[in-house]
mmCIF file of N, CA and C and ligand atoms in Angstrom:
data_model
loop_
_atom_site.group_PDB
_atom_site.id
_atom_site.type_symbol
_atom_site.label_atom_id
_atom_site.label_comp_id
_atom_site.label_asym_id
_atom_site.label_seq_id
_atom_site.Cartn_x
_atom_site.Cartn_y
_atom_site.Cartn_z
ATOM 1 N N UNK O 1 0.977 -1.042 0.066
ATOM 2 C CA UNK O 1 0.104 -0.298 0.404
ATOM 3 C C UNK O 1 1.130 1.311 0.547
ATOM 4 N N UNK O 2 0.903 2.231 -1.074
ATOM 5 C CA UNK O 2 2.008 2.954 -1.018
ATOM 6 C C UNK O 2 0.614 4.095 0.206
ATOM 7 N N UNK O 3 1.273 5.632 -0.133
ATOM 8 C CA UNK O 3 1.799 6.249 1.647
ATOM 9 C C UNK O 3 0.650 7.236 0.683
ATOM 10 N N UNK O 4 0.321 7.218 -0.985
ATOM 11 C CA UNK O 4 -0.844 8.153 -1.331
ATOM 12 C C UNK O 4 -2.036 7.579 -1.312
ATOM 13 N N UNK O 5 -2.548 7.040 -0.167
ATOM 14 C CA UNK O 5 -3.386 6.371 -0.649
ATOM 15 C C UNK O 5 -4.343 6.250 1.107
ATOM 16 N N UNK O 6 -5.150 6.709 0.631
ATOM 17 C CA UNK O 6 -6.355 6.489 2.715
ATOM 18 C C UNK O 6 -7.669 5.528 2.198
ATOM 19 N N UNK O 7 -8.457 5.931 3.265
ATOM 20 C CA UNK O 7 -9.502 4.776 3.281
ATOM 21 C C UNK O 7 -10.594 5.818 4.187
ATOM 22 N N UNK O 8 -11.340 5.927 3.633
ATOM 23 C CA UNK O 8 -12.834 6.058 4.130
ATOM 24 C C UNK O 8 -14.269 5.904 3.698
ATOM 25 N N UNK O 9 -15.160 5.642 4.592
ATOM 26 C CA UNK O 9 -16.707 5.558 4.744
ATOM 27 C C UNK O 9 -17.766 7.412 4.905
ATOM 28 N N UNK O 10 -18.393 6.246 4.237
ATOM 29 C CA UNK O 10 -19.231 7.190 4.507
ATOM 30 C C UNK O 10 -20.445 6.398 4.953
ATOM 31 N N UNK O 11 -21.156 7.754 5.992
ATOM 32 C CA UNK O 11 -21.198 6.013 7.931
ATOM 33 C C UNK O 11 -23.057 6.615 7.204
ATOM 34 N N UNK O 12 -24.154 5.672 7.777
ATOM 35 C CA UNK O 12 -24.679 5.196 7.896
ATOM 36 C C UNK O 12 -26.086 6.230 7.149
ATOM 37 N N UNK O 13 -25.868 7.008 8.074
ATOM 38 C CA UNK O 13 -26.777 8.516 7.921
ATOM 39 C C UNK O 13 -26.641 9.414 6.504
ATOM 40 N N UNK O 14 -26.006 9.582 6.195
ATOM 41 C CA UNK O 14 -24.886 10.305 5.505
ATOM 42 C C UNK O 14 -25.217 9.666 3.818
ATOM 43 N N UNK O 15 -25.502 8.461 3.646
ATOM 44 C CA UNK O 15 -26.087 6.872 2.534
ATOM 45 C C UNK O 15 -27.510 6.954 2.900
ATOM 46 N N UNK O 16 -28.025 6.851 3.802
ATOM 47 C CA UNK O 16 -29.012 7.043 4.477
ATOM 48 C C UNK O 16 -30.502 8.365 4.243
ATOM 49 N N UNK O 17 -30.521 9.114 4.169
ATOM 50 C CA UNK O 17 -29.975 10.279 3.368
ATOM 51 C C UNK O 17 -29.792 11.217 2.259
ATOM 52 N N UNK O 18 -29.392 10.363 1.243
ATOM 53 C CA UNK O 18 -28.845 9.894 -0.154
ATOM 54 C C UNK O 18 -27.457 11.048 -0.731
ATOM 55 N N UNK O 19 -26.913 11.204 1.016
ATOM 56 C CA UNK O 19 -25.745 12.339 0.272
ATOM 57 C C UNK O 19 -23.891 11.421 -0.801
ATOM 58 N N UNK O 20 -24.364 10.655 -0.593
ATOM 59 C CA UNK O 20 -23.514 9.111 -1.616
ATOM 60 C C UNK O 20 -22.914 9.836 -2.138
ATOM 61 N N UNK O 21 -24.218 10.588 -3.447
ATOM 62 C CA UNK O 21 -23.522 11.135 -4.782
ATOM 63 C C UNK O 21 -23.014 12.068 -4.954
ATOM 64 N N UNK O 22 -22.760 13.390 -3.504
ATOM 65 C CA UNK O 22 -22.822 13.855 -3.793
ATOM 66 C C UNK O 22 -21.128 14.719 -2.769
ATOM 67 N N UNK O 23 -21.343 13.841 -1.953
ATOM 68 C CA UNK O 23 -19.524 13.075 -1.310
ATOM 69 C C UNK O 23 -19.077 13.047 -2.005
ATOM 70 N N UNK O 24 -19.104 11.475 -3.287
ATOM 71 C CA UNK O 24 -18.304 11.201 -4.483
ATOM 72 C C UNK O 24 -17.845 12.099 -5.303
ATOM 73 N N UNK O 25 -18.389 13.479 -4.960
ATOM 74 C CA UNK O 25 -18.457 14.162 -6.334
ATOM 75 C C UNK O 25 -17.725 15.366 -5.681
ATOM 76 N N UNK O 26 -17.545 15.054 -4.528
ATOM 77 C CA UNK O 26 -16.475 16.214 -3.347
ATOM 78 C C UNK O 26 -15.135 15.798 -3.696
ATOM 79 N N UNK O 27 -14.873 14.662 -3.332
ATOM 80 C CA UNK O 27 -13.885 13.818 -3.422
ATOM 81 C C UNK O 27 -13.894 14.190 -4.611
ATOM 82 N N UNK O 28 -14.117 13.564 -6.050
ATOM 83 C CA UNK O 28 -13.509 13.368 -6.705
ATOM 84 C C UNK O 28 -12.741 15.412 -7.839
ATOM 85 N N UNK O 29 -14.080 15.759 -7.257
ATOM 86 C CA UNK O 29 -12.959 17.714 -7.483
ATOM 87 C C UNK O 29 -12.464 18.014 -6.233
ATOM 88 N N UNK O 30 -12.701 17.600 -5.537
ATOM 89 C CA UNK O 30 -11.225 17.877 -4.621
ATOM 90 C C UNK O 30 -9.688 17.352 -5.124
ATOM 91 N N UNK O 31 -9.801 16.484 -5.973
ATOM 92 C CA UNK O 31 -8.656 15.532 -6.584
ATOM 93 C C UNK O 31 -8.032 14.302 -6.244
ATOM 94 N N UNK O 32 -9.447 13.755 -5.430
ATOM 95 C CA UNK O 32 -8.749 12.231 -5.144
ATOM 96 C C UNK O 32 -9.624 11.596 -6.584
ATOM 97 N N UNK O 33 -8.631 10.380 -6.732
ATOM 98 C CA UNK O 33 -8.519 8.894 -7.181
ATOM 99 C C UNK O 33 -9.268 8.548 -6.948
ATOM 100 N N UNK O 34 -10.869 7.684 -7.043
ATOM 101 C CA UNK O 34 -11.353 5.978 -6.735
ATOM 102 C C UNK O 34 -10.898 4.944 -6.984
ATOM 103 N N UNK O 35 -9.838 4.213 -5.925
ATOM 104 C CA UNK O 35 -9.559 3.008 -6.624
ATOM 105 C C UNK O 35 -10.020 1.938 -5.740
ATOM 106 N N UNK O 36 -10.998 1.763 -4.851
ATOM 107 C CA UNK O 36 -12.090 0.477 -4.170
ATOM 108 C C UNK O 36 -12.788 1.518 -3.835
ATOM 109 N N UNK O 37 -14.007 0.814 -4.278
ATOM 110 C CA UNK O 37 -15.359 0.661 -3.851
ATOM 111 C C UNK O 37 -16.663 -0.045 -3.263
ATOM 112 N N UNK O 38 -17.284 0.543 -2.144
ATOM 113 C CA UNK O 38 -17.842 -0.633 -2.308
ATOM 114 C C UNK O 38 -19.242 -0.421 -1.581
ATOM 115 N N UNK O 39 -20.686 -0.855 -1.141
ATOM 116 C CA UNK O 39 -21.464 -0.561 -0.266
ATOM 117 C C UNK O 39 -21.511 -1.336 0.471
ATOM 118 N N UNK O 40 -21.756 -1.242 1.976
ATOM 119 C CA UNK O 40 -21.794 -2.522 2.616
ATOM 120 C C UNK O 40 -21.874 -2.674 3.936
ATOM 121 N N UNK O 41 -22.182 -3.461 4.714
ATOM 122 C CA UNK O 41 -22.788 -3.375 6.259
ATOM 123 C C UNK O 41 -21.506 -3.658 7.008
ATOM 124 N N UNK O 42 -21.558 -2.809 8.499
ATOM 125 C CA UNK O 42 -20.400 -3.923 8.746
ATOM 126 C C UNK O 42 -21.809 -5.037 9.889
ATOM 127 N N UNK O 43 -20.840 -5.987 10.674
ATOM 128 C CA UNK O 43 -20.894 -6.774 11.919
ATOM 129 C C UNK O 43 -20.808 -5.316 12.873
ATOM 130 N N UNK O 44 -21.348 -6.255 13.982
ATOM 131 C CA UNK O 44 -20.861 -5.681 15.093
ATOM 132 C C UNK O 44 -19.907 -6.021 14.875
ATOM 133 N N UNK O 45 -19.332 -7.334 15.279
ATOM 134 C CA UNK O 45 -17.603 -7.808 15.530
ATOM 135 C C UNK O 45 -16.790 -6.228 14.746
ATOM 136 N N UNK O 46 -17.748 -6.485 13.469
ATOM 137 C CA UNK O 46 -16.949 -5.866 12.712
ATOM 138 C C UNK O 46 -16.398 -3.918 13.200
ATOM 139 N N UNK O 47 -17.177 -3.358 13.154
ATOM 140 C CA UNK O 47 -17.876 -2.003 14.681
ATOM 141 C C UNK O 47 -16.713 -2.449 15.567
ATOM 142 N N UNK O 48 -16.660 -3.606 16.343
ATOM 143 C CA UNK O 48 -15.549 -3.115 17.297
ATOM 144 C C UNK O 48 -14.836 -2.879 16.815
ATOM 145 N N UNK O 49 -13.998 -4.191 16.276
ATOM 146 C CA UNK O 49 -12.551 -4.245 15.971
ATOM 147 C C UNK O 49 -11.582 -2.796 14.982
ATOM 148 N N UNK O 50 -12.856 -2.553 13.622
ATOM 149 C CA UNK O 50 -12.201 -1.182 13.356
ATOM 150 C C UNK O 50 -12.166 -0.128 14.370
ATOM 151 N N UNK O 51 -13.295 0.366 15.554
ATOM 152 C CA UNK O 51 -13.397 1.131 16.645
ATOM 153 C C UNK O 51 -13.186 1.144 18.112
ATOM 154 N N UNK O 52 -12.010 -0.263 18.045
ATOM 155 C CA UNK O 52 -11.413 -1.369 18.699
ATOM 156 C C UNK O 52 -10.662 0.300 20.114
ATOM 157 N N UNK O 53 -10.112 0.962 19.655
ATOM 158 C CA UNK O 53 -9.377 1.822 20.602
ATOM 159 C C UNK O 53 -10.148 3.160 20.909
ATOM 160 N N UNK O 54 -11.247 2.750 20.500
ATOM 161 C CA UNK O 54 -12.053 3.843 21.165
ATOM 162 C C UNK O 54 -12.751 2.685 22.334
ATOM 163 N N UNK O 55 -12.564 1.779 22.283
ATOM 164 C CA UNK O 55 -13.223 0.781 23.433
ATOM 165 C C UNK O 55 -13.691 0.679 24.901
ATOM 166 N N UNK O 56 -12.716 1.518 25.020
ATOM 167 C CA UNK O 56 -13.717 2.527 26.524
ATOM 168 C C UNK O 56 -13.775 3.403 26.562
ATOM 169 N N UNK O 57 -14.459 4.231 25.797
ATOM 170 C CA UNK O 57 -15.421 5.850 25.267
ATOM 171 C C UNK O 57 -16.375 5.541 26.041
ATOM 172 N N UNK O 58 -16.440 6.509 26.564
ATOM 173 C CA UNK O 58 -18.205 6.457 27.116
ATOM 174 C C UNK O 58 -18.850 6.559 25.422
ATOM 175 N N UNK O 59 -18.982 6.571 24.760
ATOM 176 C CA UNK O 59 -19.761 6.814 23.061
ATOM 177 C C UNK O 59 -19.753 5.681 22.769
ATOM 178 N N UNK O 60 -19.054 4.851 22.872
ATOM 179 C CA UNK O 60 -18.614 3.031 21.551
ATOM 180 C C UNK O 60 -19.140 2.672 21.237
ATOM 181 N N UNK O 61 -20.002 2.135 22.167
ATOM 182 C CA UNK O 61 -21.118 0.932 22.381
ATOM 183 C C UNK O 61 -22.931 2.389 21.783
ATOM 184 N N UNK O 62 -22.799 3.813 21.673
ATOM 185 C CA UNK O 62 -23.124 4.546 20.972
ATOM 186 C C UNK O 62 -23.286 4.410 19.082
ATOM 187 N N UNK O 63 -21.406 3.961 18.674
ATOM 188 C CA UNK O 63 -21.455 4.179 18.226
ATOM 189 C C UNK O 63 -20.891 2.790 17.029
ATOM 190 N N UNK O 64 -21.514 2.179 17.624
ATOM 191 C CA UNK O 64 -21.112 0.730 17.491
ATOM 192 C C UNK O 64 -21.896 0.242 16.498
ATOM 193 N N UNK O 65 -23.215 0.442 17.084
ATOM 194 C CA UNK O 65 -24.918 0.909 17.761
ATOM 195 C C UNK O 65 -24.642 1.185 16.343
ATOM 196 N N UNK O 66 -24.359 3.124 15.849
ATOM 197 C CA UNK O 66 -25.173 2.992 15.089
ATOM 198 C C UNK O 66 -24.493 2.617 13.394
ATOM 199 N N UNK O 67 -23.402 2.723 13.014
ATOM 200 C CA UNK O 67 -21.895 2.300 12.450
ATOM 201 C C UNK O 67 -22.375 0.806 11.743
ATOM 202 N N UNK O 68 -23.431 0.283 12.849
ATOM 203 C CA UNK O 68 -24.479 -1.110 11.670
ATOM 204 C C UNK O 68 -25.128 -0.603 11.744
ATOM 205 N N UNK O 69 -26.139 0.296 11.836
ATOM 206 C CA UNK O 69 -27.401 -0.145 11.487
ATOM 207 C C UNK O 69 -28.230 0.571 10.343
ATOM 208 N N UNK O 70 -27.085 0.211 9.477
ATOM 209 C CA UNK O 70 -27.178 0.601 7.703
ATOM 210 C C UNK O 70 -26.379 0.695 7.121
ATOM 211 N N UNK O 71 -26.545 0.343 5.143
ATOM 212 C CA UNK O 71 -25.546 0.543 5.116
ATOM 213 C C UNK O 71 -24.638 1.404 5.209
ATOM 214 N N UNK O 72 -23.233 1.701 4.386
ATOM 215 C CA UNK O 72 -22.050 2.336 4.593
ATOM 216 C C UNK O 72 -21.690 1.973 3.106
ATOM 217 N N UNK O 73 -20.567 2.866 2.873
ATOM 218 C CA UNK O 73 -20.050 3.710 1.653
ATOM 219 C C UNK O 73 -18.235 2.572 1.435
ATOM 220 N N UNK O 74 -18.082 2.108 1.583
ATOM 221 C CA UNK O 74 -16.100 2.395 1.983
ATOM 222 C C UNK O 74 -15.177 1.707 0.550
ATOM 223 N N UNK O 75 -14.545 3.246 0.783
ATOM 224 C CA UNK O 75 -13.866 3.429 -0.278
ATOM 225 C C UNK O 75 -11.833 4.136 -0.051
ATOM 226 N N UNK O 76 -11.521 3.582 -1.258
ATOM 227 C CA UNK O 76 -9.989 3.747 -0.836
ATOM 228 C C UNK O 76 -9.755 4.873 -1.584
ATOM 229 N N UNK O 77 -8.965 5.895 -1.765
ATOM 230 C CA UNK O 77 -8.886 7.128 -2.106
ATOM 231 C C UNK O 77 -6.953 7.224 -2.874
ATOM 232 N N UNK O 78 -6.924 7.884 -3.770
ATOM 233 C CA UNK O 78 -5.434 8.120 -4.244
ATOM 234 C C UNK O 78 -5.478 9.174 -4.773
ATOM 235 N N UNK O 79 -3.830 9.763 -4.463
ATOM 236 C CA UNK O 79 -4.204 11.473 -4.162
ATOM 237 C C UNK O 79 -2.609 11.476 -2.936
ATOM 238 N N UNK O 80 -1.900 12.514 -4.220
ATOM 239 C CA UNK O 80 -0.364 13.061 -3.017
ATOM 240 C C UNK O 80 -0.627 13.360 -1.760
ATOM 241 N N UNK O 81 -0.308 12.901 -1.054
ATOM 242 C CA UNK O 81 -0.514 13.571 1.011
ATOM 243 C C UNK O 81 -2.056 12.777 0.867
ATOM 244 N N UNK O 82 -2.063 11.973 1.083
ATOM 245 C CA UNK O 82 -3.889 11.591 0.879
ATOM 246 C C UNK O 82 -4.884 11.334 2.624
ATOM 247 N N UNK O 83 -4.174 10.763 3.360
ATOM 248 C CA UNK O 83 -4.562 11.511 4.681
ATOM 249 C C UNK O 83 -4.904 12.702 4.951
ATOM 250 N N UNK O 84 -3.541 13.460 4.422
ATOM 251 C CA UNK O 84 -3.957 14.842 5.134
ATOM 252 C C UNK O 84 -4.565 16.096 4.500
ATOM 253 N N UNK O 85 -4.779 15.712 3.532
ATOM 254 C CA UNK O 85 -5.225 16.327 2.123
ATOM 255 C C UNK O 85 -6.878 15.818 2.685
ATOM 256 N N UNK O 86 -7.497 14.208 2.974
ATOM 257 C CA UNK O 86 -8.757 14.129 3.800
ATOM 258 C C UNK O 86 -8.789 14.580 4.936
ATOM 259 N N UNK O 87 -8.733 14.476 5.510
ATOM 260 C CA UNK O 87 -8.092 14.939 6.896
ATOM 261 C C UNK O 87 -9.319 16.655 6.750
ATOM 262 N N UNK O 88 -8.345 17.401 5.706
ATOM 263 C CA UNK O 88 -8.786 18.541 5.787
ATOM 264 C C UNK O 88 -9.830 18.577 4.961
ATOM 265 N N UNK O 89 -10.254 18.248 4.159
ATOM 266 C CA UNK O 89 -11.476 17.858 3.182
ATOM 267 C C UNK O 89 -13.129 17.578 4.357
ATOM 268 N N UNK O 90 -12.389 17.211 5.090
ATOM 269 C CA UNK O 90 -13.624 15.839 5.843
ATOM 270 C C UNK O 90 -14.488 17.076 7.068
ATOM 271 N N UNK O 91 -13.361 17.264 7.444
ATOM 272 C CA UNK O 91 -12.906 18.935 8.346
ATOM 273 C C UNK O 91 -13.176 17.871 10.110
ATOM 274 N N UNK O 92 -13.188 18.887 10.982
ATOM 275 C CA UNK O 92 -12.786 18.386 12.602
ATOM 276 C C UNK O 92 -14.276 17.468 12.345
ATOM 277 N N UNK O 93 -14.435 15.953 13.947
ATOM 278 C CA UNK O 93 -15.149 14.918 14.037
ATOM 279 C C UNK O 93 -15.977 16.177 14.755
ATOM 280 N N UNK O 94 -16.218 17.018 15.112
ATOM 281 C CA UNK O 94 -17.973 17.915 15.447
ATOM 282 C C UNK O 94 -17.485 19.181 14.351
ATOM 283 N N UNK O 95 -18.828 17.589 13.900
ATOM 284 C CA UNK O 95 -19.319 19.244 13.182
ATOM 285 C C UNK O 95 -19.944 20.869 13.687
ATOM 286 N N UNK O 96 -20.045 20.875 14.145
ATOM 287 C CA UNK O 96 -19.636 22.173 14.562
ATOM 288 C C UNK O 96 -19.127 23.046 14.525
ATOM 289 N N UNK O 97 -17.845 21.786 14.459
ATOM 290 C CA UNK O 97 -16.323 22.763 14.746
ATOM 291 C C UNK O 97 -15.692 22.479 12.852
ATOM 292 N N UNK O 98 -16.648 21.454 12.722
ATOM 293 C CA UNK O 98 -15.690 21.455 11.132
ATOM 294 C C UNK O 98 -15.720 22.671 9.633
ATOM 295 N N UNK O 99 -14.687 22.552 9.468
ATOM 296 C CA UNK O 99 -15.147 24.649 8.812
ATOM 297 C C UNK O 99 -15.962 23.929 6.975
ATOM 298 N N UNK O 100 -16.227 25.265 6.831
ATOM 299 C CA UNK O 100 -17.510 26.015 5.935
ATOM 300 C C UNK O 100 -16.341 25.041 5.105
ATOM 301 N N UNK O 101 -17.796 25.200 3.642
ATOM 302 C CA UNK O 101 -18.383 23.637 2.973
ATOM 303 C C UNK O 101 -16.543 21.434 3.196
ATOM 304 N N UNK O 102 -16.431 21.353 4.381
ATOM 305 C CA UNK O 102 -15.710 20.240 4.728
ATOM 306 C C UNK O 102 -16.692 19.357 4.363
ATOM 307 N N UNK O 103 -16.628 17.819 4.099
ATOM 308 C CA UNK O 103 -18.021 16.988 4.107
ATOM 309 C C UNK O 103 -18.902 17.473 5.476
ATOM 310 N N UNK O 104 -17.531 17.157 6.664
ATOM 311 C CA UNK O 104 -18.385 17.234 7.770
ATOM 312 C C UNK O 104 -19.661 18.239 8.865
ATOM 313 N N UNK O 105 -19.309 19.415 7.554
ATOM 314 C CA UNK O 105 -20.386 20.910 7.312
ATOM 315 C C UNK O 105 -20.806 20.506 7.199
ATOM 316 N N UNK O 106 -20.978 20.501 5.705
ATOM 317 C CA UNK O 106 -21.714 19.885 4.539
ATOM 318 C C UNK O 106 -23.052 18.843 4.741
ATOM 319 N N UNK O 107 -22.390 17.447 5.577
ATOM 320 C CA UNK O 107 -23.205 16.454 5.172
ATOM 321 C C UNK O 107 -23.437 16.013 7.118
ATOM 322 N N UNK O 108 -23.129 16.611 8.071
ATOM 323 C CA UNK O 108 -22.752 15.325 9.188
ATOM 324 C C UNK O 108 -23.922 15.513 9.593
ATOM 325 N N UNK O 109 -24.851 15.000 10.745
ATOM 326 C CA UNK O 109 -25.996 15.868 11.438
ATOM 327 C C UNK O 109 -25.473 15.772 13.481
ATOM 328 N N UNK O 110 -24.688 14.773 13.685
ATOM 329 C CA UNK O 110 -23.639 14.718 15.084
ATOM 330 C C UNK O 110 -22.257 14.501 15.410
ATOM 331 N N UNK O 111 -22.192 14.342 16.317
ATOM 332 C CA UNK O 111 -20.930 14.175 16.253
ATOM 333 C C UNK O 111 -20.492 12.683 16.214
ATOM 334 N N UNK O 112 -21.537 11.891 16.118
ATOM 335 C CA UNK O 112 -21.710 10.134 16.260
ATOM 336 C C UNK O 112 -21.869 10.291 14.425
ATOM 337 N N UNK O 113 -23.374 10.930 14.035
ATOM 338 C CA UNK O 113 -23.313 10.765 12.729
ATOM 339 C C UNK O 113 -22.905 11.800 11.963
ATOM 340 N N UNK O 114 -21.807 11.390 12.048
ATOM 341 C CA UNK O 114 -19.942 12.817 11.235
ATOM 342 C C UNK O 114 -20.291 12.358 9.862
ATOM 343 N N UNK O 115 -20.868 11.743 9.320
ATOM 344 C CA UNK O 115 -21.282 11.834 7.655
ATOM 345 C C UNK O 115 -20.297 10.625 7.073
ATOM 346 N N UNK O 116 -18.512 11.000 7.673
ATOM 347 C CA UNK O 116 -17.457 10.061 7.373
ATOM 348 C C UNK O 116 -16.620 10.475 8.019
ATOM 349 N N UNK O 117 -16.038 9.092 7.256
ATOM 350 C CA UNK O 117 -15.118 8.654 8.751
ATOM 351 C C UNK O 117 -12.959 8.866 7.254
ATOM 352 N N UNK O 118 -12.108 9.149 7.538
ATOM 353 C CA UNK O 118 -11.347 9.264 6.976
ATOM 354 C C UNK O 118 -9.979 9.118 7.911
ATOM 355 N N UNK O 119 -9.042 7.645 7.195
ATOM 356 C CA UNK O 119 -7.624 7.047 7.970
ATOM 357 C C UNK O 119 -6.258 8.642 8.870
ATOM 358 N N UNK O 120 -6.033 8.377 10.216
ATOM 359 C CA UNK O 120 -6.106 9.492 10.585
ATOM 360 C C UNK O 120 -4.084 9.340 10.323
ATOM 361 N N UNK O 121 -3.824 7.751 9.439
ATOM 362 C CA UNK O 121 -2.374 8.058 9.214
ATOM 363 C C UNK O 121 -2.420 7.422 8.106
ATOM 364 N N UNK O 122 -1.138 6.782 7.309
ATOM 365 C CA UNK O 122 -0.995 6.094 7.095
ATOM 366 C C UNK O 122 -0.583 4.601 7.176
ATOM 367 N N UNK O 123 -0.130 4.920 7.732
ATOM 368 C CA UNK O 123 -0.456 3.043 8.638
ATOM 369 C C UNK O 123 -1.762 2.605 8.874
ATOM 370 N N UNK O 124 -2.454 3.465 9.193
ATOM 371 C CA UNK O 124 -4.134 3.296 9.732
ATOM 372 C C UNK O 124 -4.508 3.021 7.983
ATOM 373 N N UNK O 125 -4.443 3.748 7.122
ATOM 374 C CA UNK O 125 -5.240 3.586 6.081
ATOM 375 C C UNK O 125 -5.410 2.887 4.936
ATOM 376 N N UNK O 126 -3.353 1.577 5.224
ATOM 377 C CA UNK O 126 -3.164 0.556 4.908
ATOM 378 C C UNK O 126 -4.326 -0.244 5.693
ATOM 379 N N UNK O 127 -4.061 -0.272 6.433
ATOM 380 C CA UNK O 127 -4.577 -1.093 8.264
ATOM 381 C C UNK O 127 -6.092 -1.300 7.265
ATOM 382 N N UNK O 128 -7.270 -0.027 7.534
ATOM 383 C CA UNK O 128 -8.270 -0.050 7.362
ATOM 384 C C UNK O 128 -8.322 -0.781 5.930
ATOM 385 N N UNK O 129 -8.192 0.267 4.906
ATOM 386 C CA UNK O 129 -8.191 -0.082 3.245
ATOM 387 C C UNK O 129 -8.641 -2.419 3.147
ATOM 388 N N UNK O 130 -7.049 -3.027 3.621
ATOM 389 C CA UNK O 130 -7.426 -4.400 3.817
ATOM 390 C C UNK O 130 -8.350 -5.006 4.563
ATOM 391 N N UNK O 131 -9.201 -4.592 5.395
ATOM 392 C CA UNK O 131 -10.054 -4.489 6.102
ATOM 393 C C UNK O 131 -11.457 -4.705 5.397
ATOM 394 N N UNK O 132 -12.011 -3.746 4.595
ATOM 395 C CA UNK O 132 -12.535 -4.079 3.562
ATOM 396 C C UNK O 132 -12.234 -4.475 1.968
ATOM 397 N N UNK O 133 -10.445 -5.094 2.284
ATOM 398 C CA UNK O 133 -10.604 -5.257 0.614
ATOM 399 C C UNK O 133 -9.873 -5.303 0.659
ATOM 400 N N UNK O 134 -9.494 -6.540 -1.024
ATOM 401 C CA UNK O 134 -8.204 -7.773 -1.237
ATOM 402 C C UNK O 134 -7.988 -6.807 -2.009
ATOM 403 N N UNK O 135 -6.515 -7.333 -1.607
ATOM 404 C CA UNK O 135 -5.590 -6.566 -3.546
ATOM 405 C C UNK O 135 -6.137 -6.385 -4.602
ATOM 406 N N UNK O 136 -7.376 -7.532 -5.498
ATOM 407 C CA UNK O 136 -7.743 -7.445 -6.411
ATOM 408 C C UNK O 136 -8.436 -6.218 -6.448
ATOM 409 N N UNK O 137 -9.158 -6.214 -4.852
ATOM 410 C CA UNK O 137 -10.308 -5.228 -5.665
ATOM 411 C C UNK O 137 -10.522 -3.484 -5.588
ATOM 412 N N UNK O 138 -8.676 -3.613 -5.337
ATOM 413 C CA UNK O 138 -8.169 -1.817 -5.770
ATOM 414 C C UNK O 138 -7.406 -1.728 -6.651
ATOM 415 N N UNK O 139 -7.490 -1.067 -7.324
ATOM 416 C CA UNK O 139 -7.066 -0.259 -8.787
ATOM 417 C C UNK O 139 -5.586 0.362 -8.547
ATOM 418 N N UNK O 140 -5.058 1.045 -9.256
ATOM 419 C CA UNK O 140 -3.782 1.715 -9.208
ATOM 420 C C UNK O 140 -4.208 3.062 -9.920
HETATM 421 P P1 GDP N 201 -12.150 11.092 13.719
HETATM 422 O O1 GDP N 201 -10.906 10.187 13.304
HETATM 423 O O2 GDP N 201 -12.386 12.590 12.598
HETATM 424 O O3 GDP N 201 -13.606 9.908 12.862
HETATM 425 O O4 GDP N 201 -12.652 10.789 15.328
HETATM 426 P P2 GDP N 201 -11.746 9.504 16.017
HETATM 427 O O5 GDP N 201 -11.492 8.463 15.533
HETATM 428 O O6 GDP N 201 -11.694 10.277 17.919
HETATM 429 O O7 GDP N 201 -13.335 8.287 16.294
HETATM 430 C C1 GDP N 201 -13.621 7.938 15.543
HETATM 431 C C2 GDP N 201 -15.551 8.389 15.803
HETATM 432 O O8 GDP N 201 -15.715 8.617 16.935
HETATM 433 C C3 GDP N 201 -15.471 9.864 15.837
HETATM 434 O O9 GDP N 201 -16.142 9.604 13.630
HETATM 435 C C4 GDP N 201 -17.550 9.283 15.737
HETATM 436 O O10 GDP N 201 -18.069 9.050 14.949
HETATM 437 C C5 GDP N 201 -16.923 9.092 17.350
HETATM 438 N N1 GDP N 201 -17.042 10.193 18.266
HETATM 439 C C6 GDP N 201 -15.242 10.412 18.820
HETATM 440 N N2 GDP N 201 -15.070 11.628 19.560
HETATM 441 C C7 GDP N 201 -17.021 10.992 20.070
HETATM 442 C C8 GDP N 201 -17.820 11.966 21.508
HETATM 443 O O11 GDP N 201 -16.868 12.607 21.931
HETATM 444 N N3 GDP N 201 -18.946 11.042 21.474
HETATM 445 C C9 GDP N 201 -19.367 10.677 20.194
HETATM 446 N N4 GDP N 201 -20.347 10.776 20.195
HETATM 447 N N5 GDP N 201 -18.602 10.284 19.732
HETATM 448 C C10 GDP N 201 -17.900 10.388 19.278
#
């Protein structure tokens, strides 16, 4: 996995609200190439594993319940400086603090239902991409 890739999920509420197209449009317009893409749903075990770092936090159960509540879009995105640039495009974790025009500013409903996930490091981007996609599902 080259370091010019990041992993994203469009979270269940944003999918339910019909924002898949608008979010993918913004991603493309911001210079990211989609190299892997699928509509899928996390099991409880998947979500607990994905967010294991937060398992002691008070919002963990709410987060797992939300993330398993409906389909998500998983994608791998490619761009120079992908991890950092995508974190800038999605905005702050709390949508009330997310800058104007960011994905969380435009499409989020709350801290938990904050529209999208973006990897926080190259290492996690590789782990999270491999969690959702086989090598043959990722394109150059
Ligand atoms: P991210 O990298 O910006 O997504 O933030 P984190 O990795 O810290 O948290 C993962 C996800 O957990 C966030 O996207 C939120 O959906 C949720 N989350 C994080 N912190 C809080 C919190 O304090 N309260 C609630 N309700 N959810 C949170």
